[in-house]
XYZ file of C-alpha atoms in Angstrom:
293
model
C -10.324 61.441 30.894
C -11.118 57.985 32.330
C -12.493 56.873 28.954
C -9.269 57.976 27.274
C -7.151 55.973 29.739
C -9.301 52.876 29.211
C -9.030 53.272 25.437
C -5.234 53.505 25.623
C -5.025 50.360 27.762
C -7.238 48.453 25.309
C -5.101 49.578 22.371
C -1.883 48.550 24.099
C -3.424 45.201 24.946
C -4.362 44.650 21.312
C -0.836 45.533 20.234
C 0.735 43.066 22.661
C -1.490 40.244 21.430
C -1.271 41.342 17.799
C 2.092 39.637 17.331
C 2.535 38.357 13.789
C 1.815 34.630 13.707
C 3.960 32.713 11.209
C 2.752 29.469 9.705
C 3.746 26.752 7.278
C 1.848 23.951 5.603
C 2.787 20.306 6.126
C 3.006 17.744 3.332
C -0.560 16.769 4.250
C -1.807 20.303 3.789
C -2.184 20.976 7.524
C -1.432 24.467 8.856
C 1.224 24.661 11.602
C 2.918 27.413 13.575
C 6.570 28.381 13.180
C 8.456 30.965 15.190
C 7.489 32.837 18.338
C 3.795 33.206 19.195
C 1.434 33.896 22.108
C -0.179 30.927 23.845
C -3.607 32.405 23.131
C -3.161 31.222 19.534
C -3.272 27.608 20.760
C -6.397 28.350 22.785
C -8.299 30.184 20.053
C -7.134 28.944 16.639
C -9.304 26.092 15.314
C -6.201 24.300 14.021
C -4.878 23.805 17.542
C -7.565 24.537 20.129
C -9.084 21.048 20.025
C -5.984 19.310 21.350
C -4.784 22.232 23.481
C -8.071 22.837 25.316
C -8.726 19.107 25.757
C -5.326 18.363 27.313
C -5.477 21.551 29.402
C -8.959 20.967 30.832
C -8.640 17.207 31.384
C -5.405 17.536 33.364
C -6.084 17.391 37.135
C -5.985 20.703 38.977
C -2.846 21.431 40.980
C -3.149 23.210 44.314
C -1.056 26.327 44.896
C 2.240 25.502 46.563
C 4.625 27.605 48.651
C 7.566 26.454 46.553
C 6.007 28.100 43.478
C 7.208 31.479 44.810
C 10.744 30.402 43.934
C 9.741 30.441 40.263
C 8.452 34.026 40.165
C 11.772 35.294 38.782
C 12.136 32.384 36.337
C 11.374 32.501 32.615
C 10.680 29.408 30.519
C 11.404 29.126 26.806
C 9.166 26.426 25.344
C 10.244 24.919 22.030
C 7.512 22.799 20.471
C 6.027 21.497 17.254
C 2.302 21.907 16.659
C 2.739 18.762 14.513
C 4.293 16.778 17.392
C 2.292 14.373 19.592
C 4.461 14.957 22.663
C 4.095 18.732 22.277
C 0.327 18.394 22.015
C 0.313 16.310 25.188
C 2.762 18.137 27.444
C 2.602 21.820 26.515
C -1.095 22.249 27.525
C -0.430 20.354 30.758
C 2.577 22.533 31.523
C 0.517 25.708 30.989
C -2.250 24.287 33.206
C 0.184 23.619 36.077
C 1.765 27.055 35.608
C -1.665 28.712 35.789
C -2.745 26.656 38.809
C 0.427 27.592 40.680
C -0.494 31.250 40.247
C 2.486 32.047 38.030
C 2.300 34.527 35.148
C 2.002 33.496 31.545
C 4.223 36.442 30.672
C 7.088 34.342 32.037
C 6.542 31.812 29.235
C 7.923 32.200 25.719
C 6.618 29.879 22.999
C 8.659 29.051 19.885
C 7.260 26.651 17.283
C 9.667 24.687 15.076
C 9.316 23.279 11.571
C 8.799 19.581 10.948
C 10.626 17.818 8.087
C 8.273 19.171 5.379
C 10.505 22.056 4.333
C 14.001 21.096 3.225
C 16.836 22.053 5.590
C 14.520 23.381 8.314
C 13.957 20.324 10.539
C 13.367 21.465 14.152
C 14.399 25.008 13.296
C 12.479 28.278 13.527
C 12.227 31.077 10.934
C 14.220 33.499 13.099
C 16.704 30.982 14.518
C 15.751 31.248 18.199
C 16.760 27.613 18.673
C 20.343 28.048 17.438
C 22.964 27.268 20.049
C 20.335 25.957 22.461
C 20.875 22.224 21.843
C 17.289 21.591 20.754
C 16.873 18.110 19.300
C 13.565 16.943 20.808
C 10.251 18.710 21.249
C 8.866 19.889 23.464
C 11.887 21.262 25.289
C 11.269 23.522 28.306
C 14.292 25.679 29.164
C 14.102 27.337 32.600
C 16.144 30.540 32.943
C 16.984 32.950 35.730
C 18.635 36.245 34.783
C 18.893 34.889 31.224
C 20.998 31.919 32.387
C 19.699 28.385 31.960
C 19.124 26.608 35.277
C 17.341 23.452 34.065
C 15.408 21.896 31.231
C 12.781 19.249 30.589
C 13.293 17.407 27.296
C 10.307 15.874 25.499
C 8.695 14.187 28.518
C 9.009 14.575 32.310
C 11.581 12.497 34.134
C 9.142 11.891 37.007
C 5.772 13.631 36.772
C 5.525 17.105 35.281
C 4.611 18.667 38.632
C 7.475 16.890 40.414
C 9.976 17.947 37.753
C 8.860 21.581 38.058
C 9.034 21.394 41.855
C 12.555 19.968 41.725
C 13.620 22.844 39.484
C 12.077 25.340 41.917
C 13.995 23.704 44.768
C 17.305 23.842 42.845
C 17.616 20.060 42.494
C 16.411 19.337 38.948
C 16.291 15.855 37.480
C 18.591 15.021 34.604
C 16.601 15.579 31.395
C 15.867 12.708 29.028
C 18.320 11.793 26.243
C 21.372 12.508 28.340
C 23.845 11.323 25.677
C 22.323 13.475 22.922
C 22.202 16.409 25.357
C 25.867 15.803 26.186
C 26.870 15.804 22.509
C 24.871 18.956 21.850
C 26.581 20.752 24.741
C 30.047 19.571 23.698
C 29.515 20.725 20.130
C 28.471 24.156 21.390
C 31.614 24.520 23.489
C 34.302 22.801 21.366
C 35.412 22.939 17.755
C 35.548 19.949 15.432
C 39.305 19.433 15.842
C 38.901 19.122 19.622
C 36.083 16.632 19.133
C 38.193 14.467 16.804
C 41.132 14.560 19.221
C 38.921 12.913 21.847
C 36.868 10.805 19.437
C 37.346 7.555 21.373
C 36.002 9.178 24.560
C 32.845 10.315 22.767
C 32.445 6.865 21.243
C 32.560 5.247 24.709
C 30.059 7.730 26.148
C 27.669 7.078 23.275
C 27.222 3.471 24.452
C 24.868 4.823 27.116
C 22.257 5.767 24.513
C 18.833 4.277 25.089
C 18.236 3.532 21.405
C 19.388 4.143 17.835
C 16.972 7.063 17.511
C 18.530 9.153 20.311
C 21.662 10.145 18.406
C 19.964 9.829 15.032
C 17.608 12.716 15.799
C 20.475 14.891 17.031
C 22.421 14.086 13.864
C 19.446 14.987 11.677
C 19.174 18.383 13.349
C 22.818 19.123 12.522
C 22.514 17.769 8.966
C 19.380 19.771 8.175
C 20.924 22.970 9.532
C 23.977 22.484 7.295
C 26.405 21.569 10.080
C 27.588 18.453 8.256
C 30.857 17.845 10.122
C 28.981 17.455 13.416
C 26.246 15.387 11.806
C 28.815 13.005 10.309
C 30.538 12.482 13.672
C 27.251 11.608 15.356
C 26.044 9.350 12.519
C 29.424 7.596 12.336
C 29.415 6.846 16.069
C 25.776 5.764 15.926
C 26.453 3.341 13.059
C 29.299 1.728 14.994
C 27.186 1.233 18.093
C 24.081 0.076 16.204
C 25.919 -1.881 13.528
C 22.868 -3.991 12.610
C 20.594 -0.997 12.048
C 20.427 -0.130 8.315
C 19.030 3.343 9.016
C 22.226 4.240 10.892
C 24.308 3.631 7.748
C 21.683 5.275 5.549
C 21.797 8.538 7.510
C 25.595 8.498 7.557
C 25.670 7.942 3.780
C 23.219 10.809 3.253
C 25.328 13.250 5.302
C 28.543 12.117 3.579
C 26.910 12.639 0.190
C 25.869 16.165 1.158
C 29.478 16.796 2.204
C 30.742 15.545 -1.198
C 32.437 12.494 0.374
C 31.056 10.275 -2.368
C 33.231 7.169 -2.033
C 32.527 6.812 1.667
C 28.845 7.497 1.022
C 28.791 4.623 -1.505
C 30.391 2.292 1.055
C 27.681 3.080 3.588
C 24.803 2.727 1.129
C 26.243 -0.716 0.305
C 26.183 -1.575 4.017
C 22.506 -0.601 4.109
C 21.750 -3.063 1.302
C 23.686 -5.846 3.020
C 21.262 -5.491 5.924
C 18.161 -4.551 3.957
C 18.179 -5.623 0.298
C 14.805 -4.004 -0.375
C 15.866 -0.515 0.748
C 14.842 1.612 -2.236
C 16.344 4.800 -0.815
C 19.796 3.198 -0.628
C 19.440 1.786 -4.148
C 18.538 5.205 -5.492
C 21.396 6.807 -3.560
C 23.903 4.348 -4.989
C 22.600 4.838 -8.519
C 22.936 8.613 -8.319
C 26.417 8.486 -6.789
C 27.768 5.986 -9.323
C 26.554 8.232 -12.129
C 28.515 11.200 -10.788
C-alpha cells in the first residue's frame, strides 16, 4: 500500500512539472521560451541554465526576515524575455531572494514573451496572458493579493531588489520605473480613445516627464505590434513632439500611420525623418512605397 501511495505522488509530481514548454527561434537561430513555464526549465535547459544558474548562485545570500511572512499570501506574475539582458540579470536574483526568504516557488508564475523576431508579436505571449496588464518592459514583476495587483517592479529595481520587495511586503512600495509609460498604459486600459483625445493636451504635458525618447517609444511599439494602432499613434505623435530632433520618433509615427492607411500623414513624417537624417534608408524605402500607392 505504501509503495502505491509513493508511486501516485511521483506520477502527480511528474504531471505538474510536465507542463508543455513553448518555444520560438530568434532571427539568429537561438531557441527561446514563449508562454507560461516552470522555473525549473531555466535551471535545467542548456539554452538558459548558464545565465540563470550563474546569476542565481553569484547573488549574495539573503537572511530570512520577519517581514517575509507578509508575502505568504502574495502571488507574483513574472513577465520576462529569455532573450532580454535585464531578464537574465534580475529574474534569477529575484528567485534567489524568494528562496532565501523561505517563500514558496508555487507563488511565482513565469510568462515568457516574444522578441521582435515574429511579426506582430513583440512582447506578447502565445496565449495572451500579458493583455490588459500594461506590460511594456521586461522583466515586469506583478505582485498580487487575492488576484488584485498591489505593486510591481518594472525592468530594474527602484532601490535594491531586496529593498523593493521589503517595501512591497510592508505596504509602501516604490513607484516602478517608467512612470509616464506606466501612466499611459493604465489610462489606455481604463479609457476609450475618444476620452483620450478630449484630454490630449493633458497627456502631452504629462509626457514631458519622460526620462528619454525610448520610454514612450517602447510602449508605442507594443501597441503597434498588437494591432492597437490608434493608441500607438497617440503615443508616437506625442513622443515626436517632445523629442522633435529625434528621427526615430517620426519614423515610428510614420510606420504606425502607414499601417493605419493614413498615407499622406505617413509621407509627411518620413520626410521629417530625412530632414534630420538624410541617410535613413528605412525612411527612403517607406517614402518610395507610399508614393507608388
